[in-house]
PDB file of C-alpha atoms and ligand atoms in Angstrom:
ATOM      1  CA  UNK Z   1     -67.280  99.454 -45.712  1.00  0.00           C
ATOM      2  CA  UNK Z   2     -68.174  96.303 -47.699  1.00  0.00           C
ATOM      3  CA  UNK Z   3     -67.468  93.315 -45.865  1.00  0.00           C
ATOM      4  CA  UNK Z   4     -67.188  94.294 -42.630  1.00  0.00           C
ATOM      5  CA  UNK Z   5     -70.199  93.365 -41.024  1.00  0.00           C
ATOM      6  CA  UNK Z   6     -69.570  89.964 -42.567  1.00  0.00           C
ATOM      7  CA  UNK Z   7     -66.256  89.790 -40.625  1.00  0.00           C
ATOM      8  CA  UNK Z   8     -67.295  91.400 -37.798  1.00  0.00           C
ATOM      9  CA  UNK Z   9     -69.494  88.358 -37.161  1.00  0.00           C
ATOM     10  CA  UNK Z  10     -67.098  85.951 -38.104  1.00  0.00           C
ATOM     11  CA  UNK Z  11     -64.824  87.175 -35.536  1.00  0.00           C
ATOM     12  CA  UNK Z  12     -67.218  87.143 -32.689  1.00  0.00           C
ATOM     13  CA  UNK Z  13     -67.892  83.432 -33.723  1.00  0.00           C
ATOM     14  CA  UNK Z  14     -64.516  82.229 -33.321  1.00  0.00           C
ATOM     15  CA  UNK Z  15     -61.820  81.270 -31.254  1.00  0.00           C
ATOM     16  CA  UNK Z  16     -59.290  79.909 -33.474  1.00  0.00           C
ATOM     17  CA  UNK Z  17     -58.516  83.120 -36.313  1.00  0.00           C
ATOM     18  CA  UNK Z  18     -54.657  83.364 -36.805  1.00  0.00           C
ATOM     19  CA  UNK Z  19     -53.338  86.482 -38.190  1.00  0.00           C
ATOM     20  CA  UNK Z  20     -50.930  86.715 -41.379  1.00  0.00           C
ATOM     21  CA  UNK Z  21     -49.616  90.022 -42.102  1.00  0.00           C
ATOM     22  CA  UNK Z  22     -47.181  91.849 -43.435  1.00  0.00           C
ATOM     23  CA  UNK Z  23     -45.820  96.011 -43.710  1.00  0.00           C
ATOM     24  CA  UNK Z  24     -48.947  97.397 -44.509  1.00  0.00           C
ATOM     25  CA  UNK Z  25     -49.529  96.644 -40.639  1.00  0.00           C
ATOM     26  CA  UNK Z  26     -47.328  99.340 -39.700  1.00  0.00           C
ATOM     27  CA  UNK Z  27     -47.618 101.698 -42.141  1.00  0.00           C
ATOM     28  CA  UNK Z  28     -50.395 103.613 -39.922  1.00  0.00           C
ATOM     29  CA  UNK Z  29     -47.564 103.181 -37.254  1.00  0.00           C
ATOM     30  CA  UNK Z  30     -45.593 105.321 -39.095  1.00  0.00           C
ATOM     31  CA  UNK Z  31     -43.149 102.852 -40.956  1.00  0.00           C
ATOM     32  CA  UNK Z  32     -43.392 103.075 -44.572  1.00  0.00           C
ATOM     33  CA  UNK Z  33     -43.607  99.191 -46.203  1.00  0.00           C
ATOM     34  CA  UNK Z  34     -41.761  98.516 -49.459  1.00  0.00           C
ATOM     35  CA  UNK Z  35     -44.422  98.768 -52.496  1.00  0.00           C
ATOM     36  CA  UNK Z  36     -46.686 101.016 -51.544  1.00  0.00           C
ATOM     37  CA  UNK Z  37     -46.303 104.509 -53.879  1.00  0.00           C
ATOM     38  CA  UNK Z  38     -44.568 105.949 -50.565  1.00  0.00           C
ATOM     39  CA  UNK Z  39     -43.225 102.905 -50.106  1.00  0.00           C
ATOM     40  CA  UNK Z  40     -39.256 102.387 -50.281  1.00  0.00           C
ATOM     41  CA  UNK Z  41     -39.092 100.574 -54.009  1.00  0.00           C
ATOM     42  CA  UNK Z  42     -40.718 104.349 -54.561  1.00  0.00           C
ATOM     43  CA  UNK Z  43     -37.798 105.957 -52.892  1.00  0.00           C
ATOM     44  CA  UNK Z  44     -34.016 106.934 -54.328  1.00  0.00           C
ATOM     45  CA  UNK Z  45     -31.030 105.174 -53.050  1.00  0.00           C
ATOM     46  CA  UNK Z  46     -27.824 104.246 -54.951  1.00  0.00           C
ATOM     47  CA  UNK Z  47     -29.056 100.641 -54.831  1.00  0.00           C
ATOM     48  CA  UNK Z  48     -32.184  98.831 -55.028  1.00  0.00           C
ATOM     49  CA  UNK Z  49     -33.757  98.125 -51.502  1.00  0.00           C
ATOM     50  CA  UNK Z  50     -33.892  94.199 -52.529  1.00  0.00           C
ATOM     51  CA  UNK Z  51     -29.984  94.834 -52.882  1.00  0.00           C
ATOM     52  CA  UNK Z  52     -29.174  96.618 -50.027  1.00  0.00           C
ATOM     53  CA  UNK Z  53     -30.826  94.512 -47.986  1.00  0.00           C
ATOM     54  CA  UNK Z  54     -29.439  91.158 -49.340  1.00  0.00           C
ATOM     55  CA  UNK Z  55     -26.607  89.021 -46.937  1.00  0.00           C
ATOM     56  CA  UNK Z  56     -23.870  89.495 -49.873  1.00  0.00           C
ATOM     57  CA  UNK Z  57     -24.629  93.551 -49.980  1.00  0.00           C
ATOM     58  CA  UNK Z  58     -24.410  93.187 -45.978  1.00  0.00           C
ATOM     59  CA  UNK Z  59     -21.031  91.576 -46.299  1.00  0.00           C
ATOM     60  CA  UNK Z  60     -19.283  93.600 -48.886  1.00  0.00           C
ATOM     61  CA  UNK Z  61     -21.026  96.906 -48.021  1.00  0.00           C
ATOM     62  CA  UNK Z  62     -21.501  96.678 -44.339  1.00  0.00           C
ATOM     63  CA  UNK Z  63     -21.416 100.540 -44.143  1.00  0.00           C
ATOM     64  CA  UNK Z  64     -23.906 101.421 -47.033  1.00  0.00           C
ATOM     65  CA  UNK Z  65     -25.922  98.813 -45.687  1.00  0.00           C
ATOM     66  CA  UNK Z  66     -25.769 100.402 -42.045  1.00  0.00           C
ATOM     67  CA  UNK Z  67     -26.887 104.231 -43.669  1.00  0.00           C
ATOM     68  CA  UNK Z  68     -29.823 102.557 -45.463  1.00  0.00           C
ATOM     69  CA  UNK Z  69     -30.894 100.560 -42.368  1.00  0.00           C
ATOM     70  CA  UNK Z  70     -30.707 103.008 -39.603  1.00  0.00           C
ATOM     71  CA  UNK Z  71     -32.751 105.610 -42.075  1.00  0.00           C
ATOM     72  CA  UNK Z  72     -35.338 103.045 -42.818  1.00  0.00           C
ATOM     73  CA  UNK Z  73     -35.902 100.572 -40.370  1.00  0.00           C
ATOM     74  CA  UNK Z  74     -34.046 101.637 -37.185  1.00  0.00           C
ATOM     75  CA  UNK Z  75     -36.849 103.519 -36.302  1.00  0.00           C
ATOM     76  CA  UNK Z  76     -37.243 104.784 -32.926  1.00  0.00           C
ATOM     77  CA  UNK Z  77     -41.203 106.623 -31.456  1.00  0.00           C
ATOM     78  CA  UNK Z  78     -43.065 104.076 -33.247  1.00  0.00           C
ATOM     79  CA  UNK Z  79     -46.178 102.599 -31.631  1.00  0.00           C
ATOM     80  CA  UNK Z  80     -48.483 100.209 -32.406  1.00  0.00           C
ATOM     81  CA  UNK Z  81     -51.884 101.304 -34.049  1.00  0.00           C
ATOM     82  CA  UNK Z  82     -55.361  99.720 -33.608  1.00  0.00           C
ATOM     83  CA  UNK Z  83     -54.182  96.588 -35.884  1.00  0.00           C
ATOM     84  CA  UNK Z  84     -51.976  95.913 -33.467  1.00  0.00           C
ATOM     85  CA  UNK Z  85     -53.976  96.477 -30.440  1.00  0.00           C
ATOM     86  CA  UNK Z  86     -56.924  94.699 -31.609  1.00  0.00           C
ATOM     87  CA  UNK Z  87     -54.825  91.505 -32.064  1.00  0.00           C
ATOM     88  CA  UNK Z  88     -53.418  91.327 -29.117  1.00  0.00           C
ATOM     89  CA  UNK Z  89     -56.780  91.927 -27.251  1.00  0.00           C
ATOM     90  CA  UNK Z  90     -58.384  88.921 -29.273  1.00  0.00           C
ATOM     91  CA  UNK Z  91     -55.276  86.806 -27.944  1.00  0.00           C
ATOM     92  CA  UNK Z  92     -56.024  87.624 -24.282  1.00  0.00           C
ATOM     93  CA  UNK Z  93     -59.830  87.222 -24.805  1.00  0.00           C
ATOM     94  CA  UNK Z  94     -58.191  83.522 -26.108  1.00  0.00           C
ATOM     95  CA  UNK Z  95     -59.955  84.230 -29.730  1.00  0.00           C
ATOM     96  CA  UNK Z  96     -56.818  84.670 -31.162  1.00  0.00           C
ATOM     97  CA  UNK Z  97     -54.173  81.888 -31.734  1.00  0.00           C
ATOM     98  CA  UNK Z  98     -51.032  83.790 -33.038  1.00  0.00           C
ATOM     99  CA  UNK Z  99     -49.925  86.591 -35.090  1.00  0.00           C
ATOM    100  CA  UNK Z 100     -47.434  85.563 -38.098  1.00  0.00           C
ATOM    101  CA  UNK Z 101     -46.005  88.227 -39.153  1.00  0.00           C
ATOM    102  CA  UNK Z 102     -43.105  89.125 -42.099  1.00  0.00           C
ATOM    103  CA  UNK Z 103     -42.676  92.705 -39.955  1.00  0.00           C
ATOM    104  CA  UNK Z 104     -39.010  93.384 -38.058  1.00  0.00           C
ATOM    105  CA  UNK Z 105     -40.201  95.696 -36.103  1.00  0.00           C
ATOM    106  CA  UNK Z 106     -41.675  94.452 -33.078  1.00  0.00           C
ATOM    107  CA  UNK Z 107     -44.576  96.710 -33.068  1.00  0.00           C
ATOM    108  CA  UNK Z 108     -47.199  93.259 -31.848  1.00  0.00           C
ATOM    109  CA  UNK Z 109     -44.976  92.464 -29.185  1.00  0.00           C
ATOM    110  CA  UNK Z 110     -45.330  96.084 -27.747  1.00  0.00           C
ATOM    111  CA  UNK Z 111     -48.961  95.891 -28.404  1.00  0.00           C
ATOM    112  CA  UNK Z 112     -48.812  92.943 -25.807  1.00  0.00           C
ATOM    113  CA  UNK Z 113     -48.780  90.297 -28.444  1.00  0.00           C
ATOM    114  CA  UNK Z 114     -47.496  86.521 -26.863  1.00  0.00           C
ATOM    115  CA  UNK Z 115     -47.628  84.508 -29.755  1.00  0.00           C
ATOM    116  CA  UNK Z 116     -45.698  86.300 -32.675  1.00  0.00           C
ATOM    117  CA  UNK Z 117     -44.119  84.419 -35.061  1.00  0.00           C
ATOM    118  CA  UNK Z 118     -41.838  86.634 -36.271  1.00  0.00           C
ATOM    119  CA  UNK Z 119     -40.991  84.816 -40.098  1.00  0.00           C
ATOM    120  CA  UNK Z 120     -38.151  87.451 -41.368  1.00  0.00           C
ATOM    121  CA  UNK Z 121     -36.611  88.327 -37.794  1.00  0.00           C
ATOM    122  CA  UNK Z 122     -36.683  91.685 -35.573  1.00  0.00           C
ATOM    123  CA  UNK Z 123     -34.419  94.221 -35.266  1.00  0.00           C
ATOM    124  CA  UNK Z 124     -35.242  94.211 -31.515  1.00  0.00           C
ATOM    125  CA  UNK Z 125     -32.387  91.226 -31.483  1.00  0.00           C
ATOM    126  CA  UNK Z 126     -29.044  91.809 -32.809  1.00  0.00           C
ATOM    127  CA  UNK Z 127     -26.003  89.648 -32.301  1.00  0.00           C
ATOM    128  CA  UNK Z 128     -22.303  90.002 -32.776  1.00  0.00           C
ATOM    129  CA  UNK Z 129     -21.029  87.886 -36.122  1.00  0.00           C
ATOM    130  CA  UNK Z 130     -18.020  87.032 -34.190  1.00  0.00           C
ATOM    131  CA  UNK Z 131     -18.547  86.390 -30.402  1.00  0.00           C
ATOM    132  CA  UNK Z 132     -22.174  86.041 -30.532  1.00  0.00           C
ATOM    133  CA  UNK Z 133     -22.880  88.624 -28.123  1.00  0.00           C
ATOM    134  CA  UNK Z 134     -26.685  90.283 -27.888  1.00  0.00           C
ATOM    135  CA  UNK Z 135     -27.551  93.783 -28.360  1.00  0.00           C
ATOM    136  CA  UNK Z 136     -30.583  95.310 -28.115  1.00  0.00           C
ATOM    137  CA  UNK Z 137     -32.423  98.095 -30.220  1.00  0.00           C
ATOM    138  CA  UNK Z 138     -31.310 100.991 -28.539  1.00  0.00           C
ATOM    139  CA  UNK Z 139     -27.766 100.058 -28.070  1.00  0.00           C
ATOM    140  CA  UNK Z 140     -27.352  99.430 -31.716  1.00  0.00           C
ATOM    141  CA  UNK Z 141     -28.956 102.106 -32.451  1.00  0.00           C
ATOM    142  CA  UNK Z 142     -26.422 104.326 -30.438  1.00  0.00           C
ATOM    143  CA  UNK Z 143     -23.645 102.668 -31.735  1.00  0.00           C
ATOM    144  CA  UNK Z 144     -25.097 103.030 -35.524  1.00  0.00           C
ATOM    145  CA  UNK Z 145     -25.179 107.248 -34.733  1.00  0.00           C
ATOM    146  CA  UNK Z 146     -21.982 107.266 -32.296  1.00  0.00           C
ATOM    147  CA  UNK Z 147     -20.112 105.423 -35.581  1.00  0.00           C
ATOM    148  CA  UNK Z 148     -21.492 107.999 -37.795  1.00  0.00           C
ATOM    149  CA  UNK Z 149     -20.992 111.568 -35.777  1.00  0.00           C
ATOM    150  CA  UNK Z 150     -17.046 110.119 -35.274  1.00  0.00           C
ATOM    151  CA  UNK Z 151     -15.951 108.592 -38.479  1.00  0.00           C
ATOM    152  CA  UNK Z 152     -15.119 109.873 -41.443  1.00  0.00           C
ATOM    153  CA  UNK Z 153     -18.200 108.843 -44.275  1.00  0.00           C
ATOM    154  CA  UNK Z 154     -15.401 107.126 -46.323  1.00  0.00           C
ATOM    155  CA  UNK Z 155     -14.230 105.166 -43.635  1.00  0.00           C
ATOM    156  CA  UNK Z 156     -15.624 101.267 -44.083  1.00  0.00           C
ATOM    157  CA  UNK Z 157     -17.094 100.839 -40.368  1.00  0.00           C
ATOM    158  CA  UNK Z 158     -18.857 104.678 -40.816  1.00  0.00           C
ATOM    159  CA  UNK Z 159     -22.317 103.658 -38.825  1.00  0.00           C
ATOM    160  CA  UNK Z 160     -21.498 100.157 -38.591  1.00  0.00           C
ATOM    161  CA  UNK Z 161     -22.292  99.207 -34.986  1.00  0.00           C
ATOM    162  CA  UNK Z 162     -19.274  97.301 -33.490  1.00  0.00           C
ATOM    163  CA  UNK Z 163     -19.053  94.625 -30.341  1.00  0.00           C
ATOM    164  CA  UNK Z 164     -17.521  96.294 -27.045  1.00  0.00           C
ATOM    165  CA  UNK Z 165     -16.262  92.433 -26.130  1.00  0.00           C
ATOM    166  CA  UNK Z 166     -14.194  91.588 -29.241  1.00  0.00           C
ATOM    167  CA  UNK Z 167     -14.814  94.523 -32.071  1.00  0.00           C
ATOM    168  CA  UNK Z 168     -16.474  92.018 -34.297  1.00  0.00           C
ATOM    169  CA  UNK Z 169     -19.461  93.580 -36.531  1.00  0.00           C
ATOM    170  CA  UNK Z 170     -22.891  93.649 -35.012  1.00  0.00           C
ATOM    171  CA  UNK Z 171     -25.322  92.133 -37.474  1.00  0.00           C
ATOM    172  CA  UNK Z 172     -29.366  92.789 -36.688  1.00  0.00           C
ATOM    173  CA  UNK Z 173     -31.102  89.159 -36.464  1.00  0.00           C
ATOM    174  CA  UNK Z 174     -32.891  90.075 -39.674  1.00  0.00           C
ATOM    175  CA  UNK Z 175     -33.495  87.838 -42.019  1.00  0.00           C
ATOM    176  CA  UNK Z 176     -32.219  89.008 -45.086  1.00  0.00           C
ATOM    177  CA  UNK Z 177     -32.386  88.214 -48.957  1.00  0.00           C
ATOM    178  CA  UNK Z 178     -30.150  85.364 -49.722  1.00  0.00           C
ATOM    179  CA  UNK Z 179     -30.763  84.172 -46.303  1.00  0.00           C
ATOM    180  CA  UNK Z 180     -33.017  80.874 -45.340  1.00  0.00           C
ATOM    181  CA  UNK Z 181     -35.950  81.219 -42.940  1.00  0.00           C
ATOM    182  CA  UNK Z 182     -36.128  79.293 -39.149  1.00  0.00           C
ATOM    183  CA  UNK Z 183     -37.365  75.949 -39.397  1.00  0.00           C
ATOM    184  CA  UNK Z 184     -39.363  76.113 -36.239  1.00  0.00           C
ATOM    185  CA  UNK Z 185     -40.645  79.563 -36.944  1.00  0.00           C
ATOM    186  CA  UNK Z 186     -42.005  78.036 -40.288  1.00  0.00           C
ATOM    187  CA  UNK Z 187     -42.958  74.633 -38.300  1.00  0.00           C
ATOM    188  CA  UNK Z 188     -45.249  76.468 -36.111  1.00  0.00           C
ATOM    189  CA  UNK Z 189     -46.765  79.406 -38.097  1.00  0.00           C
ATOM    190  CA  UNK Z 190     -47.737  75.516 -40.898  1.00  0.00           C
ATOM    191  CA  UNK Z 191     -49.460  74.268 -37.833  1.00  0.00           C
ATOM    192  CA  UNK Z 192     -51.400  77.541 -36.832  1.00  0.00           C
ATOM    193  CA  UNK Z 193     -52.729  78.491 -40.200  1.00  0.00           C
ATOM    194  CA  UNK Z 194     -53.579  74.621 -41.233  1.00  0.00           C
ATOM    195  CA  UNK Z 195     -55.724  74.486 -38.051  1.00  0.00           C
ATOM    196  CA  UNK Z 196     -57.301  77.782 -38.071  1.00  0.00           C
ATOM    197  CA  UNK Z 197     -60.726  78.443 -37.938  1.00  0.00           C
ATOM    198  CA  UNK Z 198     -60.157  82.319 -39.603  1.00  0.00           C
ATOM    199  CA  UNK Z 199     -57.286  83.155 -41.397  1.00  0.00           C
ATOM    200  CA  UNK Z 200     -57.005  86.480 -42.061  1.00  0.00           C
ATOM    201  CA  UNK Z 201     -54.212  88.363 -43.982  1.00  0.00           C
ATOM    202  CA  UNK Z 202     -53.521  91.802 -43.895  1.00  0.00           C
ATOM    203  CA  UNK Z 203     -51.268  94.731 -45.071  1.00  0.00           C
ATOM    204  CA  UNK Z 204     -49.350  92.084 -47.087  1.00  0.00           C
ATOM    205  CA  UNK Z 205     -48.673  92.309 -51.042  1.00  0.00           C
ATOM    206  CA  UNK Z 206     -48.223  88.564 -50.888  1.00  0.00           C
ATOM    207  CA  UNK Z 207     -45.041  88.468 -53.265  1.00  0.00           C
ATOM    208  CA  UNK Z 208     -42.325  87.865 -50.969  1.00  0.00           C
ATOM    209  CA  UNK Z 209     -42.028  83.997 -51.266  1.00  0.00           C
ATOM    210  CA  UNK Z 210     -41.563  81.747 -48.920  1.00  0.00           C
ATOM    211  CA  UNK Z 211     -43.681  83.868 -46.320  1.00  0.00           C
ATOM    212  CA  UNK Z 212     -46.747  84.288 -48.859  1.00  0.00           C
ATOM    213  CA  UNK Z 213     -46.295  80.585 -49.510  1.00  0.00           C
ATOM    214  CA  UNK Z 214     -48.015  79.679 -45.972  1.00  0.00           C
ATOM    215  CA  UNK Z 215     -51.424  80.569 -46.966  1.00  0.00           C
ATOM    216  CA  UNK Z 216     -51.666  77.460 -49.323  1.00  0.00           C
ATOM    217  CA  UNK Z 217     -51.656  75.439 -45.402  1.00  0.00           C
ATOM    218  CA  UNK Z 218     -55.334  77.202 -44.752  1.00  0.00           C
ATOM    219  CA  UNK Z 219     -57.383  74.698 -45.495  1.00  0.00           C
ATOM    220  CA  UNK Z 220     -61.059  76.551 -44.286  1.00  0.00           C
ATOM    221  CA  UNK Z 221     -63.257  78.438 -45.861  1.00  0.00           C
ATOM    222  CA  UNK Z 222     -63.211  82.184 -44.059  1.00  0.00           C
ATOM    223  CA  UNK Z 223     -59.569  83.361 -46.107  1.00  0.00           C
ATOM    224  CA  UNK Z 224     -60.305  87.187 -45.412  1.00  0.00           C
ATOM    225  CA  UNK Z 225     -57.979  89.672 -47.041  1.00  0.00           C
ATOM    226  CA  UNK Z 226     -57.647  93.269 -45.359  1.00  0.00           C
ATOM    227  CA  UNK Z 227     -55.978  94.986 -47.499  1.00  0.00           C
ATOM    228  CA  UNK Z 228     -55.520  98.724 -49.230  1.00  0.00           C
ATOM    229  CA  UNK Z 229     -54.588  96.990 -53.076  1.00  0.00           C
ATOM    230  CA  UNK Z 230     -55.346  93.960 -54.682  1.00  0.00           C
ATOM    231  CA  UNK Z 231     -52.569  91.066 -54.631  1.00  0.00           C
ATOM    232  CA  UNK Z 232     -52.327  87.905 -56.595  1.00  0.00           C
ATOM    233  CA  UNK Z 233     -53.977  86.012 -54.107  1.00  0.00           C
ATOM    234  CA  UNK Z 234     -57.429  87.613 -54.163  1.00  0.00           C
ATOM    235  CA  UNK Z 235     -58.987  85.196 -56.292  1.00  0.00           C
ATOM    236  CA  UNK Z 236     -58.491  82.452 -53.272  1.00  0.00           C
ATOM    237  CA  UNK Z 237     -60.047  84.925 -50.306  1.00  0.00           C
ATOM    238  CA  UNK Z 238     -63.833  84.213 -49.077  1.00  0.00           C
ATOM    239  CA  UNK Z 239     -64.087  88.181 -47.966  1.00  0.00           C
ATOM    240  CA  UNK Z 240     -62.004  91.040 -48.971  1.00  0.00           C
ATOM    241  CA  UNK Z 241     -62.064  94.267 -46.779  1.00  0.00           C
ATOM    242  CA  UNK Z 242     -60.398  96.730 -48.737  1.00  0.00           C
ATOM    243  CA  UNK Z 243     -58.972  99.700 -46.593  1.00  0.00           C
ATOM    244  CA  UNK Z 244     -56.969 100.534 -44.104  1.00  0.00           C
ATOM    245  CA  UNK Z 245     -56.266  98.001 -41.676  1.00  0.00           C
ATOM    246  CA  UNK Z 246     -55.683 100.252 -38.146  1.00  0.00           C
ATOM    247  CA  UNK Z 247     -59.387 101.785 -39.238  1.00  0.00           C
ATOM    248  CA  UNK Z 248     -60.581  98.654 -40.173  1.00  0.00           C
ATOM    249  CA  UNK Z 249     -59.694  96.727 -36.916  1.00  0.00           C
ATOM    250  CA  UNK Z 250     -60.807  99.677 -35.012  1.00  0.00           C
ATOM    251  CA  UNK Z 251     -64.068  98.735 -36.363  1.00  0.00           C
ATOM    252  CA  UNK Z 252     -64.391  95.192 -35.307  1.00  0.00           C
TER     253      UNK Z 252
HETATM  254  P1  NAD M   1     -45.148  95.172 -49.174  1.00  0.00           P
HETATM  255  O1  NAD M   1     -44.560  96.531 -49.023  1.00  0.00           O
HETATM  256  O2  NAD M   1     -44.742  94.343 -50.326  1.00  0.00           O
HETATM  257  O3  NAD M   1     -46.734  95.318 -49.298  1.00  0.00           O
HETATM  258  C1  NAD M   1     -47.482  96.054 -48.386  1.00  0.00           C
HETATM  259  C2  NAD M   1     -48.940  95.855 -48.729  1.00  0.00           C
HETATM  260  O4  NAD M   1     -49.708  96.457 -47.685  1.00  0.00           O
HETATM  261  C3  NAD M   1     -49.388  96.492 -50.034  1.00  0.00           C
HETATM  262  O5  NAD M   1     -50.214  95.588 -50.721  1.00  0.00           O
HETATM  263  C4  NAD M   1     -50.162  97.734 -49.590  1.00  0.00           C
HETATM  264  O6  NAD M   1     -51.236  98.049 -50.452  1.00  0.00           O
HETATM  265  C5  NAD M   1     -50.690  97.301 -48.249  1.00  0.00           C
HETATM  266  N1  NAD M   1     -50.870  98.370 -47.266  1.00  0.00           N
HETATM  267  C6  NAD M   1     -50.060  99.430 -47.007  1.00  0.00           C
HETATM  268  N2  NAD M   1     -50.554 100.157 -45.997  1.00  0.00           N
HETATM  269  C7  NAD M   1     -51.713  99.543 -45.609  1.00  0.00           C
HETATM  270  C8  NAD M   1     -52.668  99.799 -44.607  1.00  0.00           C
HETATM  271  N3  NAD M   1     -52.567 100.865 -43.799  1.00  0.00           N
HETATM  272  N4  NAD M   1     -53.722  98.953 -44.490  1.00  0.00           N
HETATM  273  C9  NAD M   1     -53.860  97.890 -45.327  1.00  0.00           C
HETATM  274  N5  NAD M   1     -52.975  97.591 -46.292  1.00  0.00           N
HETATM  275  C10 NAD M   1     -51.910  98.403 -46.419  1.00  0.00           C
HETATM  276  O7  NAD M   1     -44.974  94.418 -47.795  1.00  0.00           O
HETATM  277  P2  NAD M   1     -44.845  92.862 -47.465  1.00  0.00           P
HETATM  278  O8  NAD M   1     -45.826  92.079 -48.255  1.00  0.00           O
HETATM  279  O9  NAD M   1     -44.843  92.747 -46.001  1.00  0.00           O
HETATM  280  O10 NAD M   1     -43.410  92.423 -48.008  1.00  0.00           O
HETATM  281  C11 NAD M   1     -42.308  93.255 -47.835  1.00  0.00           C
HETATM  282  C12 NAD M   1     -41.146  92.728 -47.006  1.00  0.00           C
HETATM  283  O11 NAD M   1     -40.630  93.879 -46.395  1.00  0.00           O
HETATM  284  C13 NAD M   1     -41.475  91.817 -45.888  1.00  0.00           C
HETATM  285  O12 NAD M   1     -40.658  90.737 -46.060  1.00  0.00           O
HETATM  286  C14 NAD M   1     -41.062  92.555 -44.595  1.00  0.00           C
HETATM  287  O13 NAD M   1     -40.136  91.768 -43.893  1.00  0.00           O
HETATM  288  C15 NAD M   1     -40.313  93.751 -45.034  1.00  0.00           C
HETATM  289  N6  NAD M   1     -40.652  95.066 -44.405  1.00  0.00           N
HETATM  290  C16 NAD M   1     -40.968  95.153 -43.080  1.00  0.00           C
HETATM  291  C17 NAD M   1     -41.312  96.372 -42.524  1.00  0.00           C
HETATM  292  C18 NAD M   1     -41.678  96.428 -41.047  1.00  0.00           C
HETATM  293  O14 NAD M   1     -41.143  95.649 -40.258  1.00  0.00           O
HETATM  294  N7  NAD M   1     -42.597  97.296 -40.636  1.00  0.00           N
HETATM  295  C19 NAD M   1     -41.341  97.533 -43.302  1.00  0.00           C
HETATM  296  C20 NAD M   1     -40.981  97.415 -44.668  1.00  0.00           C
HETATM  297  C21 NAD M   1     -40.657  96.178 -45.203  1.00  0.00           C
END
């Protein structure tokens, strides 16, 4: 695979590569990303993804919104693949400095990933919207089916996961569109990728702004992109590896 040797030898010469990445990551996990030709902007729905997963949809359409999400991302059996696993092993051999990531789903961290920087949230946290109450993945996600096996599909809370303290809506700590990123989430994942050694990007189509915005911090000169198709930002890279990433990493 062209490239690889390249980065392969990069890698070993470092201690200071951050890692940028994005669904592709997961896809070999299992979770389909958004514009891939399987990809969910390939699927049917009654909306647009981009709409259903927006904060006004969310409001209005809490129950639509609920279907969508717990078909789609409320996935349950996924594991992390060699991507994954080959980061976090380069973070406890202290070559790698953090994983930035625009994923929700918590695949690094289960992978033993420490430093995840988690830009557009997790559904592994979800809070409720009036109480602030936490609930984990697998509580939502049994509220999410409960709702849907007892009420009707016309009713407005069908799937939506309520709070047992005060019955206010549960709302995953997602960000959504409409919605502004963290401050010290974007603080930090500036300060890793201005000061890294490698930079490398992965299973990203670097079009979802701000996240893709980050890169223009890297100020070195090994920008690798591992990546299945070409995205706007290939021009700028020093090495592309184009495949899959979980094959790619196992590689390295
Ligand atoms: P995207 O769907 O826009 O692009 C994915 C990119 O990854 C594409 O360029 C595709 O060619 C590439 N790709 C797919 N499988 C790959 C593989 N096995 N190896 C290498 N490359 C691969 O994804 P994006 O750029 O992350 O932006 C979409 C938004 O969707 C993000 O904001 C993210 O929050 C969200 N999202 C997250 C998940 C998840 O958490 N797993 C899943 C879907 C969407």
């Amino acid at each position: 695979m062209e490239g690889l040797e390249t980065l392969k030898q990069w890698v070993e010469e470092s201690n200071n590569i951050v890692f940028f990445g994005g669904a592709g990551v997961s896809t070999e996990s299992g979770i389909p990303d958004f514009r891939s030709v399987d990809g969910l902007y390939h699927q049917k729905y009654d909306y647009p993804p981009e709409t259903i997963l927006s904060h006004t949809f969310f409001m209005r359409k809490t129950s639509e919104f609920y279907k969508f999400y717990a078909d789609k991302l409320l996935l349950e059996g996924a594991k992390p693949n060699a991507a994954h696993l080959k980061l976090a092993e380069w973070e406890r051999m202290g070559k790698l400095k953090a994983v930035i990531t625009q994923n929700i789903d918590g695949l690094h961290q289960m992978a033993g990933s420490k430093e995840v920087l988690e830009l557009h949230g997790s559904v592994q946290r979800n809070n409720c919207m009036k109480c602030g109450a936490f609930y984990d993945f697998h509580t939502v996600k049994e509220k999410v089916e409960r709702s849907g096996a007892e009420l009707d599909a016309k009713d407005p809370d069908y799937m939506v996961p309520k709070c047992d303290k005060c019955g206010g809506t549960i709302k995953p700590d997602v960000v959504l569109y409409e919605e502004g990123l963290d401050d010290d989430v974007i603080t930090k994942s500036v300060n890793y990728i201005a000061n890294a050694d490698i930079l490398i990007i992965g299973g990203t189509s670097l079009v979802v702004y701000p996240a893709a915005g980050l890169i223009d911090y890297y100020r070195g000169k090994k920008l690798v992109l591992v990546n299945l198709s070409a995205t706007p930002q290939d021009s700028r890279a020093d090495l592309i590896v184009r495949g899959k990433i979980g094959e790619v990493f196992s590689q390295l």
